[in-house]
Every structure is written in structure tokens, then in C-alpha cells.
Amino acid sequence: MRAPSTGLLAGGVIALTAIVLVLVGAPHDRPSPPPRAPSATGVPASSVGARGVRLTSTAIELPADEAIFPEGPRSDLVNANCTACHSASMALDQPRLSAEQWRATVTKMREVYKAPVRAADVDAIVQYLVGMPGQSGGAPSGSAQDPAPNVPPSRS
Amino acid sequence: MNMLDARMAAETSRRRLLAAGVLGAVGAAVPAIAQRTVDLHLPGGNAERTLTSAFPGKGSMILQRTRPPLLETPMEVFDRSIFTPNDRFFVRWHWADIPTAVDVETFRLRVGGHVTRPLSIGLAQLLRLPRVEIPAVNQCSGNSRGLFQPRVAGAQWGHGAMGNAKWLGVRLRDILDLAGVKAGAVQVRFGALDRPLTPDGPDFAKSLDIDHARDGEVMIAFGMNGEQLPMLNGFPIRLVVPGWYSTYWIKALNSIQVLPHADDHYWMAKAYKIPATPRANVAPGSKDFPTIPINRMIPRSWMTSLPDGQVVAWEPSIPVGGIAMGGDCGMAKVDVSSDGGRTWYRTALGPDEGRYGFRRWDGRVPLRRGTNAIMTRCWNTRGVAQPATPIWNPGGYMRGNIETTHVVAA
């Protein structure tokens, strides 16, 4: 449990896009120095071993995710607010959800995960989410489980 | 049909396959760069996912989310062995600031809180402690969530948010004893190298009751199927909680805090809560029911020898096989039906490699022309059987009903 990367978000003060950039681009102040990975440098990775088991320092590079929400009314707003912490696919791959369910999700992002989404933007974001590909057309399949709009659901 | 012949059943049925009904563009001839997709057959659609090999240490996986990674194991992997290869083992992180580099010389596991001797343990020290190895299934609380009806929000997993591995490590009890748990300890909280992206967002940490933590089975693993853990599965060490859902199996574990009270942080108090009802089941749409933290797993079984929707050449009977798990105890038996559950046939079980692991089953069922609904049902050693009807809860947790695979005989 490292100390959270402090100072990354100054709620409300900076423009939203700036916040997103900071979130995504902030250097990680990890406590341990990067390991000597078994790499092209030829320097052998450090390792520790005892009683027949050896563990070797490792470093990986994760694939980037450039995908954004498809063009649509206020897609700019959704891209600015909903891609900082996770891929757009987190929302795009959801089953058809009602407006109330989407509102509850956005509320959860704000209240639980502290997403810097302005209250004034919630309506427009919910409207985009309800109409985005994979959602539109037909009755919401999950409408039977609408959580109370103001109570963040406890699922994860 | 007469007695099933298990040896017959073990023979693969692949050569009789006519067409792949599930995987788009499946086959060895497809160039590696081609984007293959998989249809998870989730009710209501939006179920197409791409297969990716872009993640370090991972082979072909179903891409549920790139950042932070959610990677699902394709079902056919479970058909090849009851142990899931490390490079096909599912991946699940909550916050996107996940560890991508670990130096084994400077890494420390800190033990503190309600103890007499706070510790900072290096990996070299950990490797010198007495060892245990346990084969155990690691299954996401929300495995198969995408099949809930009505559908619920969250990661839309098919059945592949699970895997079975041989975990090698040290007993958590030994570590706690070294630190000296003080009287009045209630829970133990486990934290990791991953971090929230917002300063006051809830850091992912989970807790176990002190007696559970000291039961001698909960362990800290540095080995997985004879290798070090893949970074994406929690290198250098992770918690292993045999029989319990994966949410407690903290990856990249670096903090153990003994608490003199119950953990009241978000991930224990609010998230991963199930209805306090039999089978965690409530009527769709229910709210305001009492909840408890998700805990022990339940029995489950799957047919893995043929994918859902497979078309085969008709013959009077076919071999079928798959995997099953007992949940929080051993697996006792698996029955299989090809007529939607009217007639059930016994199957032969593969070797018992540990009560918390997967167990192979093989059998033979009659085939009718047209669509055959093949169902598998298992019982665990406590006598708990998989129920026919699915449950529902708003988190999409703990699916465990009899699963059906459709095979079309042409």
C-alpha cells in the first residue's frame, strides 16, 4: 500500500482536460528503483534465491489504450471525464442499462472513486451513455435492478 | 444408452468437428496480426471481445479491458489441463496504477498494526521460511457476471475469470506469529503495490478475520505452477486464500496490518458485498437487503471439450469432458445430460490433485439430430449440488447454477 499519488487532482480548479492529462501522464513516484531487467543492455537482472527457488527482478511495459468514445453528442465531455482511470471499454462493453443505472454509475465514479466530474455535466454525460453504441434501441435489459440514483451501488 | 465408457470419453472429439460455431476466424492459418474475436454469448448482446496477445507474460487472452487490464481465459484452455498455464491465467486489477517493475532486492513486505514486533521482510528472508504448496482455484467474485439476467453493471466476464494453479509459498500464520499478534486482534488487512489514481480514492485492500488468517491454509505465494508469478498476476508475492473468491487474493502484496477492529474501509464495508440470503440470491431489482462480505466459493462445473454452438457430425453418442470444482471443499461427482436435464449420466473423475483445485471429468452422452442442450451438474464433498436455476444479485456475484452448452448435430 503505497501512499496515493498526491496532488494529482486539484478538484474543480483546473480545466477538466488538464486534469485528465495530469492523471494519465503523471510520473510514478514509486519507492523502489526500477530493477535491472533482463534486457538489451546485457546487464543481468538482479535476483534473490534460497532453498531452490529464485526470484528475478522484472519490468514490463503495458500496451497503451488509445480508444475513445465514439463521436456523438457531447462525446468530448465523456472522453474528458471517463477515460482517465480506465479504458473507455469499461463503459462501452456494459450491457444495456437504463438512464437511472448510468446515473448511479456516474454518481459512484464521483462519490466513491472521486472522479472530478462537475455536477453540472452529469446530465449530458448520462445522456451520451444511454445513447452510445451497444446501448441504444429496445428496452434496457437491466431495468429491473435500478439502484436508487443517489446511492452508489456497492458492486465492483 | 448403456454404461458410459470413460476411456472412450477421454478421446478427443475434435476430428469430428464440422465448423467452429463460436470463435470468429478461428484456426491456425490466421496470421498473428489478424484481430480475432470471440463471442461470449452474453444474453442481450454486446458480447463480442477481441483476443489479444499484447500483454507481457500472457498468451492469447480475451480482452475485457486494456487499462487497467482485465483479461479473461478462453474456455478451451481449461480443456487441456486442470492446471491453468501462467501465460493464460486471467488478470484483474481495479486501479490503473499497477506495478510494472519490481526489484526483488529492495522489495519489502511490511507487517504492522496490532502486533508486538512490526516487520519488514525481504524476499530472500521469505524464501528461507518453511514452505507449503497448495493447488487452488482462483476465481473472481464476478466470474460469469455477463450471464446474469437481468444484466448488471461491472466487468462483463464470461466463465474465464478463473484459473487453477499450484501455489508455492509460506503460511500466513508463520508470518503473523513472527510479528506476534496482540490480544484483541479482529481482522488482518492486506494491501498492495497498486494505487488509486485519485488522492482520496479508496486504495484496494481486503481483510480476513484473524482466525481465518491464522488457519494455516491462507498463504503468501511466490511460486505459481513452478515459476515466479507473472507481473500481472501479482509478482513478487500474492495472498492465496484457498476456497475463497479471488477478491481476497491480494496481488503484489506489500502490507499486512493486524486490526483490533473490523475493517471499515470501502472495499470491505461497501464493495464485494452479497445478499445475506441463501445462495446470495434476491429477486431482480431488490435493494435494501442485508449484506455480508463475499466469502467462500461454491461448487461449479463446465463442459470444455466443445465450445457453445459447435456443429458436429451426428453419431449416436459423443464423448464429453470438462472441469469441476467443489468450492470451499473437494468435488465429489459430476453428472451430465444431453436432453436439457431429463436424463443424467455419471462421469468418471480424473485424479484428485487437491480439494481446492479443478478436477477433470469425462463422460459420454447420446446425441440427437439438431440442437442438444448439454448440461453438467456437480456435487461437492459436503453434498452441496449445483442448482438448476440461476441466482440474481446486483453485484453479479457467485453464479453457480448448472451451465448449458449447445451442440448441434448435423
XYZ file of C-alpha atoms in Angstrom:
566
model
C 0.000 0.000 0.000
C 1.926 2.998 -1.183
C 0.859 6.499 -0.347
C -1.577 7.580 -3.048
C -0.061 9.787 -5.681
C -0.972 13.053 -4.025
C -1.567 16.298 -5.747
C -2.647 14.714 -8.998
C -6.093 16.147 -8.758
C -6.984 19.620 -7.688
C -10.722 19.218 -7.881
C -12.550 21.821 -9.852
C -9.759 24.357 -10.089
C -8.023 23.205 -13.246
C -9.793 22.664 -16.536
C -11.077 19.120 -16.914
C -8.867 18.240 -19.837
C -5.835 19.357 -17.910
C -6.820 17.093 -15.040
C -7.140 14.168 -17.367
C -3.696 14.810 -18.774
C -2.192 15.025 -15.325
C -3.915 11.826 -14.271
C -2.693 9.927 -17.235
C 0.722 11.409 -17.573
C 1.903 11.835 -14.005
C 5.248 10.181 -13.349
C 5.004 7.389 -10.838
C 6.947 8.163 -7.710
C 7.407 4.540 -6.775
C 9.535 3.898 -3.718
C 11.759 1.231 -5.228
C 14.157 1.984 -8.059
C 13.447 0.257 -11.357
C 15.021 -3.163 -11.444
C 17.757 -4.166 -13.772
C 15.561 -6.080 -16.123
C 16.903 -8.811 -18.374
C 17.102 -6.535 -21.352
C 19.075 -5.500 -24.360
C 21.527 -3.727 -22.077
C 23.031 -7.098 -21.306
C 23.025 -6.345 -17.580
C 21.660 -9.424 -15.822
C 18.514 -8.818 -13.781
C 19.025 -8.916 -10.050
C 17.672 -11.938 -8.274
C 17.322 -13.478 -4.841
C 17.188 -17.154 -4.082
C 17.065 -19.667 -1.288
C 16.231 -23.332 -0.926
C 15.891 -23.985 -4.619
C 13.681 -21.030 -5.538
C 14.967 -17.959 -7.316
C 13.032 -14.765 -7.943
C 14.238 -12.376 -10.621
C 13.549 -8.651 -10.845
C 11.051 -7.953 -13.570
C 9.814 -4.976 -15.517
C 7.010 -4.944 -18.044
C 5.513 -2.442 -20.417
C 1.762 -2.412 -20.716
C 0.014 -1.853 -24.037
C -1.442 1.619 -24.397
C -5.122 2.152 -24.912
C -5.875 4.906 -27.367
C -9.539 4.005 -27.818
C -12.008 6.774 -27.091
C -15.776 7.028 -27.017
C -17.326 7.141 -30.487
C -18.299 10.510 -31.911
C -21.687 11.642 -30.681
C -23.425 14.441 -28.821
C -21.051 15.570 -26.055
C -18.581 12.760 -26.718
C -15.866 15.332 -25.966
C -17.216 15.684 -22.450
C -17.366 11.917 -21.955
C -13.838 11.450 -23.290
C -12.590 14.137 -20.930
C -14.353 12.664 -17.917
C -14.437 8.921 -18.414
C -11.061 7.787 -19.780
C -8.645 8.951 -17.089
C -8.902 5.979 -14.764
C -9.865 3.197 -17.130
C -10.373 2.335 -20.775
C -13.480 3.631 -22.499
C -14.364 -0.047 -22.957
C -15.261 -0.224 -19.259
C -18.390 1.724 -20.209
C -18.734 0.659 -23.850
C -18.826 -3.061 -23.010
C -21.609 -2.749 -20.460
C -24.961 -4.346 -21.180
C -27.867 -2.105 -21.957
C -28.501 -0.074 -18.807
C -31.254 2.376 -18.011
C -30.628 6.097 -17.584
C -31.055 5.609 -13.848
C -28.427 2.897 -13.803
C -25.998 5.051 -15.794
C -26.661 7.947 -13.456
C -25.908 5.683 -10.492
C -22.653 4.613 -12.159
C -21.556 8.199 -12.787
C -22.514 9.051 -9.203
C -20.398 6.154 -7.988
C -17.436 7.371 -10.064
C -17.745 10.800 -8.475
C -18.529 9.852 -4.897
C -16.552 6.651 -4.410
C -13.638 6.960 -6.817
C -13.508 10.761 -6.630
C -13.742 11.317 -10.373
C -13.511 15.085 -10.965
C -16.787 15.252 -12.866
C -18.678 18.518 -12.436
C -22.227 18.099 -11.149
C -23.418 20.303 -13.995
C -22.028 17.834 -16.566
C -23.673 14.701 -15.207
C -26.904 15.033 -17.204
C -25.072 15.415 -20.513
C -22.760 12.501 -19.724
C -25.671 10.235 -18.794
C -27.453 11.225 -21.971
C -24.439 10.253 -24.066
C -24.016 6.941 -22.240
C -27.635 5.939 -22.744
C -27.383 6.604 -26.469
C -23.904 5.244 -27.199
C -23.339 2.173 -29.394
C -24.386 -1.044 -27.703
C -26.952 0.819 -25.616
C -29.462 2.356 -27.950
C -32.589 0.637 -29.175
C -35.016 -1.501 -27.223
C -35.735 -1.557 -23.538
C -32.815 -1.626 -21.154
C -32.177 -5.260 -20.292
C -31.203 -4.486 -16.737
C -34.039 -2.174 -15.830
C -35.301 -4.437 -13.088
C -32.365 -3.632 -10.867
C -32.303 0.141 -10.901
C -30.425 1.203 -7.828
C -31.518 4.383 -6.111
C -29.949 7.114 -8.236
C -28.207 8.812 -5.346
C -26.834 5.732 -3.652
C -23.624 4.469 -5.175
C -24.094 0.760 -5.769
C -21.651 -1.371 -3.845
C -20.738 -3.665 -6.664
C -17.309 -3.522 -8.187
C -27.698 -45.589 -23.747
C -25.783 -48.173 -21.760
C -22.885 -47.680 -19.390
C -20.599 -44.863 -20.224
C -17.100 -45.755 -21.102
C -14.784 -43.230 -19.564
C -11.809 -44.296 -21.580
C -13.746 -43.791 -24.775
C -14.832 -40.453 -23.474
C -11.309 -39.263 -22.912
C -10.572 -39.487 -26.604
C -10.883 -36.150 -28.237
C -13.843 -35.457 -30.415
C -12.204 -32.659 -32.338
C -11.686 -34.602 -35.543
C -15.427 -34.832 -35.983
C -15.952 -31.112 -35.823
C -17.552 -29.617 -38.866
C -17.489 -25.943 -38.103
C -16.456 -23.574 -35.379
C -19.635 -22.041 -34.115
C -18.116 -19.735 -31.582
C -14.768 -18.294 -32.436
C -14.710 -15.915 -35.333
C -11.932 -16.706 -37.802
C -10.514 -19.438 -35.620
C -7.735 -21.634 -36.924
C -4.011 -21.969 -37.123
C -3.830 -20.401 -40.569
C -4.841 -16.986 -39.278
C -1.849 -14.640 -39.166
C -0.883 -13.469 -35.693
C -1.647 -9.843 -36.512
C -5.230 -10.535 -37.507
C -7.659 -9.454 -34.850
C -9.633 -12.443 -33.794
C -12.805 -12.034 -31.848
C -14.736 -14.210 -29.502
C -18.460 -14.103 -28.810
C -19.093 -14.661 -25.115
C -22.787 -15.362 -25.813
C -23.959 -12.961 -23.130
C -27.735 -12.570 -23.101
C -28.816 -9.322 -24.715
C -25.678 -8.923 -26.787
C -22.704 -6.537 -26.683
C -20.736 -9.746 -26.187
C -18.015 -9.578 -28.854
C -14.498 -9.263 -27.482
C -11.137 -9.299 -29.195
C -8.418 -11.811 -28.434
C -5.114 -10.199 -27.554
C -1.539 -11.359 -27.070
C -0.273 -7.847 -26.371
C 0.165 -8.220 -22.612
C 3.601 -9.084 -21.207
C 3.800 -12.643 -19.945
C 0.423 -13.505 -21.472
C -0.576 -15.566 -24.463
C -3.882 -15.214 -26.264
C -6.466 -13.780 -23.864
C -9.962 -12.354 -24.154
C -9.622 -8.593 -23.826
C -12.200 -7.290 -21.383
C -10.380 -4.032 -20.662
C -6.916 -2.713 -21.514
C -6.459 -0.225 -18.703
C -6.234 -1.440 -16.041
C -6.050 -4.904 -17.546
C -8.975 -7.305 -17.352
C -8.010 -10.417 -19.309
C -10.197 -13.494 -19.492
C -9.039 -17.056 -20.130
C -10.610 -18.689 -23.219
C -12.573 -21.814 -22.221
C -10.551 -24.180 -24.396
C -7.540 -23.576 -22.139
C -9.379 -25.389 -19.350
C -9.852 -28.407 -21.595
C -6.136 -29.058 -21.911
C -5.169 -29.358 -18.260
C -6.724 -28.864 -14.856
C -3.838 -26.502 -14.157
C -4.086 -23.195 -15.959
C -0.783 -22.128 -17.546
C 0.600 -18.898 -16.111
C 0.554 -17.232 -19.510
C -3.170 -17.957 -19.899
C -4.190 -17.174 -16.319
C -6.849 -14.458 -16.031
C -5.897 -10.930 -14.978
C -7.891 -8.481 -12.934
C -6.877 -5.112 -11.462
C -9.036 -2.308 -10.090
C -6.969 0.885 -10.234
C -4.757 1.596 -13.235
C -1.621 2.454 -11.252
C -0.384 -1.127 -11.119
C 3.184 -2.252 -10.508
C 5.174 -2.671 -13.729
C 8.639 -3.029 -12.193
C 9.720 -4.835 -9.047
C 13.270 -5.083 -7.752
C 13.495 -8.286 -5.770
C 16.424 -6.989 -3.713
C 14.682 -3.910 -2.360
C 11.081 -5.171 -2.203
C 9.762 -5.391 1.346
C 6.633 -6.875 2.878
C 5.672 -4.790 5.885
C 3.784 -6.338 8.791
C 2.375 -3.999 11.396
C -0.623 -2.781 13.293
C -1.772 -4.731 16.317
C 1.452 -6.758 16.700
C 4.342 -6.776 19.170
C 7.162 -6.781 16.557
C 6.455 -4.862 13.334
C 8.403 -6.481 10.498
C 9.917 -5.534 7.185
C 10.557 -8.791 5.351
C 12.746 -9.098 2.283
C 12.132 -11.743 -0.364
C 15.384 -13.561 0.482
C 14.132 -13.908 4.060
C 10.717 -15.068 2.910
C 12.302 -17.781 0.772
C 14.039 -19.229 3.833
C 10.826 -19.820 5.813
C 9.046 -23.219 5.931
C 7.106 -23.818 2.721
C 3.713 -25.092 1.690
C 2.279 -25.832 -1.733
C -1.476 -25.811 -2.375
C -3.272 -26.330 -5.665
C -6.229 -23.962 -5.605
C -8.730 -22.305 -7.896
C -8.541 -18.528 -8.035
C -11.952 -17.339 -9.200
C -13.197 -13.771 -9.493
C -16.264 -12.974 -7.376
C -17.914 -11.768 -10.553
C -16.920 -14.682 -12.776
C -19.772 -15.246 -15.290
C -21.361 -11.896 -14.369
C -22.152 -11.290 -18.028
C -24.648 -14.161 -17.866
C -26.780 -12.603 -15.144
C -30.354 -11.876 -16.172
C -31.311 -9.122 -15.899
C -27.802 -7.983 -16.708
C -25.842 -5.962 -14.147
C -23.049 -3.403 -14.458
C -19.435 -4.382 -13.831
C -16.813 -6.386 -15.712
C -18.810 -8.451 -18.198
C -16.979 -11.738 -17.685
C -17.885 -14.998 -19.340
C -16.721 -18.081 -17.414
C -12.999 -17.439 -17.804
C -12.267 -15.187 -14.825
C -10.795 -18.181 -13.027
C -7.772 -20.433 -13.036
C -6.186 -23.257 -11.079
C -2.530 -23.224 -10.087
C -0.074 -24.877 -7.726
C 0.769 -22.094 -5.307
C 4.103 -22.306 -3.503
C 4.884 -20.090 -0.553
C 4.759 -19.643 3.178
C 1.933 -19.846 5.658
C 0.432 -16.507 6.617
C 0.211 -17.896 10.162
C 4.003 -18.214 10.349
C 4.432 -14.567 9.344
C 1.829 -13.415 11.844
C 3.496 -15.475 14.565
C 6.842 -13.874 13.786
C 5.228 -10.462 14.227
C 3.384 -11.539 17.392
C -0.328 -10.845 17.096
C -1.530 -8.963 20.170
C -4.610 -9.988 22.137
C -7.735 -8.330 20.803
C -6.850 -8.669 17.110
C -10.016 -8.878 14.982
C -9.025 -8.754 11.318
C -5.926 -8.597 9.155
C -5.846 -6.142 6.237
C -3.796 -6.838 3.125
C -2.551 -4.026 0.903
C -0.527 -3.998 -2.283
C 1.677 -2.045 -4.662
C -1.219 -0.794 -6.776
C -2.526 2.671 -6.007
C -5.629 4.751 -6.608
C -5.426 7.418 -9.294
C -7.131 9.997 -7.122
C -5.618 11.147 -3.816
C -8.670 10.244 -1.770
C -9.924 7.380 -3.917
C -10.104 4.120 -1.928
C -6.868 2.129 -2.058
C -7.605 -1.509 -2.883
C -7.123 -3.590 0.259
C -9.011 -6.562 1.706
C -9.265 -8.152 5.130
C -9.740 -11.583 6.640
C -10.852 -12.451 10.167
C -7.869 -13.158 12.400
C -8.813 -16.834 12.883
C -9.096 -17.336 9.142
C -5.767 -15.587 8.584
C -4.178 -17.962 11.114
C -5.809 -21.180 9.875
C -2.600 -22.492 8.294
C -4.081 -22.661 4.794
C -4.038 -18.996 3.865
C -0.602 -18.435 2.388
C 1.719 -15.928 0.770
C 2.736 -17.357 -2.598
C 5.918 -16.617 -4.537
C 5.553 -19.600 -6.861
C 2.841 -20.384 -9.376
C 2.953 -23.664 -11.287
C 6.682 -23.911 -10.625
C 7.575 -20.408 -11.786
C 7.645 -16.957 -10.273
C 4.330 -15.133 -10.585
C 3.706 -13.174 -13.796
C 3.785 -9.463 -13.013
C 0.116 -9.232 -13.984
C -0.790 -11.978 -11.511
C 0.874 -10.285 -8.557
C 4.665 -10.603 -8.750
C 6.555 -10.925 -6.486
C 4.092 -12.287 -3.895
C 0.346 -12.611 -3.525
C -2.066 -13.852 -0.936
C -3.686 -17.234 -1.589
C -6.955 -17.910 0.229
C -7.956 -21.464 -0.702
C -11.688 -21.919 -1.193
C -12.421 -18.180 -1.136
C -13.117 -15.806 -4.001
C -10.238 -14.022 -5.666
C -11.019 -10.580 -4.259
C -9.117 -11.645 -1.120
C -6.098 -12.981 -3.019
C -4.255 -9.657 -2.906
C -1.692 -9.372 -5.692
C 1.695 -7.647 -5.274
C 1.117 -7.897 -1.534
C 3.351 -5.493 0.386
C 1.416 -4.659 3.537
C -0.148 -6.735 6.297
C -1.905 -4.782 9.034
C -3.389 -6.521 12.054
C -6.515 -4.638 13.126
C -8.083 -4.522 16.606
C -11.444 -3.871 14.897
C -13.313 -4.893 11.756
C -12.049 -3.276 8.545
C -14.417 -0.420 7.737
C -12.741 0.740 4.520
C -14.624 0.878 1.221
C -13.503 -2.404 -0.348
C -14.620 -4.414 2.707
C -17.516 -2.353 4.035
C -19.211 -1.368 0.756
C -17.829 -3.320 -2.190
C -17.913 -7.062 -2.821
C -20.969 -7.435 -0.598
C -23.510 -10.187 -1.250
C -27.091 -10.512 -0.008
C -27.233 -12.323 3.336
C -29.662 -14.815 1.802
C -29.344 -18.463 0.741
C -27.118 -18.662 -2.383
C -26.749 -14.844 -2.292
C -29.985 -14.720 -4.253
C -32.524 -11.896 -4.273
C -35.385 -11.044 -6.608
C -34.172 -8.920 -9.531
C -34.488 -5.277 -8.654
C -34.291 -5.793 -4.891
C -32.428 -3.276 -2.812
C -32.083 -2.534 0.879
C -31.449 -6.149 1.799
C -28.889 -7.038 4.473
C -25.454 -7.814 3.031
C -22.266 -9.570 4.076
C -18.800 -9.624 2.528
C -18.491 -12.271 -0.184
C -16.609 -15.253 1.161
C -16.495 -18.998 0.353
C -16.818 -20.377 -3.149
C -19.489 -22.840 -4.227
C -19.398 -25.910 -6.485
C -19.284 -25.310 -10.247
C -18.723 -27.394 -13.366
C -18.302 -26.753 -17.068
C -18.099 -28.759 -20.236
C -14.919 -27.697 -22.013
C -14.494 -30.346 -24.718
C -16.712 -28.457 -27.181
C -17.493 -24.743 -27.355
C -21.077 -23.498 -27.156
C -22.703 -23.601 -30.581
C -20.361 -26.230 -32.002
C -21.642 -28.157 -35.012
C -20.617 -31.836 -35.128
C -21.362 -34.743 -37.420
C -24.209 -36.762 -35.949
C -23.452 -40.064 -34.251
C -25.480 -41.948 -31.656
C -23.351 -40.701 -28.761
C -20.366 -38.464 -28.176
C -17.669 -38.146 -25.533
C -17.859 -35.011 -23.418
C -15.476 -33.723 -20.797
C -14.668 -30.753 -18.673
C -13.713 -29.425 -15.279
C -15.421 -29.039 -11.930
C -14.617 -27.556 -8.555
C -16.030 -28.132 -5.089
C -15.722 -24.514 -3.964
C -14.618 -24.440 -0.342
C -14.090 -28.219 -0.220
C -13.483 -31.168 -2.520
C -15.520 -32.129 -5.575
C -17.467 -35.389 -5.249
C -19.205 -36.160 -8.537
C -20.307 -34.765 -11.879
C -23.343 -35.819 -13.885
C -24.010 -34.833 -17.466
C -27.193 -34.597 -19.535
C -27.776 -34.042 -23.233
C -31.551 -33.681 -23.140
C -31.778 -30.479 -21.150
C -31.665 -32.190 -17.770
C -34.217 -35.011 -18.108
C -31.698 -37.850 -18.173
C -28.419 -37.678 -16.287
C -25.310 -39.810 -16.803
C -22.455 -40.436 -14.408
C -18.996 -39.280 -15.406
C -15.558 -40.556 -14.498
C -13.388 -38.220 -12.478
C -9.724 -37.552 -13.182
C -7.076 -37.649 -10.467
C -7.679 -35.645 -7.300
C -4.893 -33.053 -7.296
C -6.084 -31.204 -4.214
C -9.503 -30.386 -2.874
C -9.352 -26.691 -3.709
C -8.394 -27.267 -7.333
C -10.174 -28.203 -10.537
C -10.964 -31.830 -11.216
C -11.299 -33.300 -14.686
C -14.449 -35.238 -15.600
C -15.221 -37.285 -18.697
C -18.375 -38.995 -19.855
C -20.469 -39.907 -22.831
C -23.937 -38.720 -23.819
C -26.423 -39.668 -26.518
C -26.812 -37.221 -29.377
C -29.995 -36.299 -31.236
C -30.060 -34.625 -34.601
C -30.400 -30.892 -34.166
C -29.535 -28.887 -31.090
C -28.530 -30.759 -27.939
C -28.505 -28.878 -24.631
C -25.625 -30.451 -22.738
C -25.667 -29.746 -19.024
C -23.193 -30.542 -16.276
C -24.003 -30.788 -12.612
C -21.584 -31.373 -9.753
C -21.755 -32.096 -6.056
C -19.070 -31.173 -3.590
C -17.870 -33.344 -0.709
C -20.255 -31.553 1.651
C -23.130 -32.762 -0.516
C -23.904 -29.342 -1.969
C -25.133 -29.676 -5.563
C -25.305 -27.068 -8.277
C -28.877 -25.792 -8.530
C -30.778 -25.689 -11.807
C -31.901 -22.085 -11.566
C -29.588 -19.070 -11.706
C -29.460 -16.573 -8.884
C -29.577 -12.798 -9.157
C -27.945 -10.050 -7.119
C -26.982 -6.506 -8.109
C -23.233 -7.169 -7.938
C -23.381 -10.132 -10.297
C -21.544 -12.316 -7.777
C -21.459 -16.065 -7.083
C -23.063 -17.573 -10.141
C -23.069 -21.330 -9.635
C -26.075 -22.881 -11.365
C -25.954 -25.763 -13.833
C -24.429 -24.466 -17.065
C -25.602 -25.468 -20.541
C -23.532 -25.899 -23.697
C -25.336 -26.266 -27.018
C -24.020 -28.778 -29.522
C -25.629 -29.036 -32.929
C -25.599 -32.472 -34.594
C -25.885 -32.135 -38.355
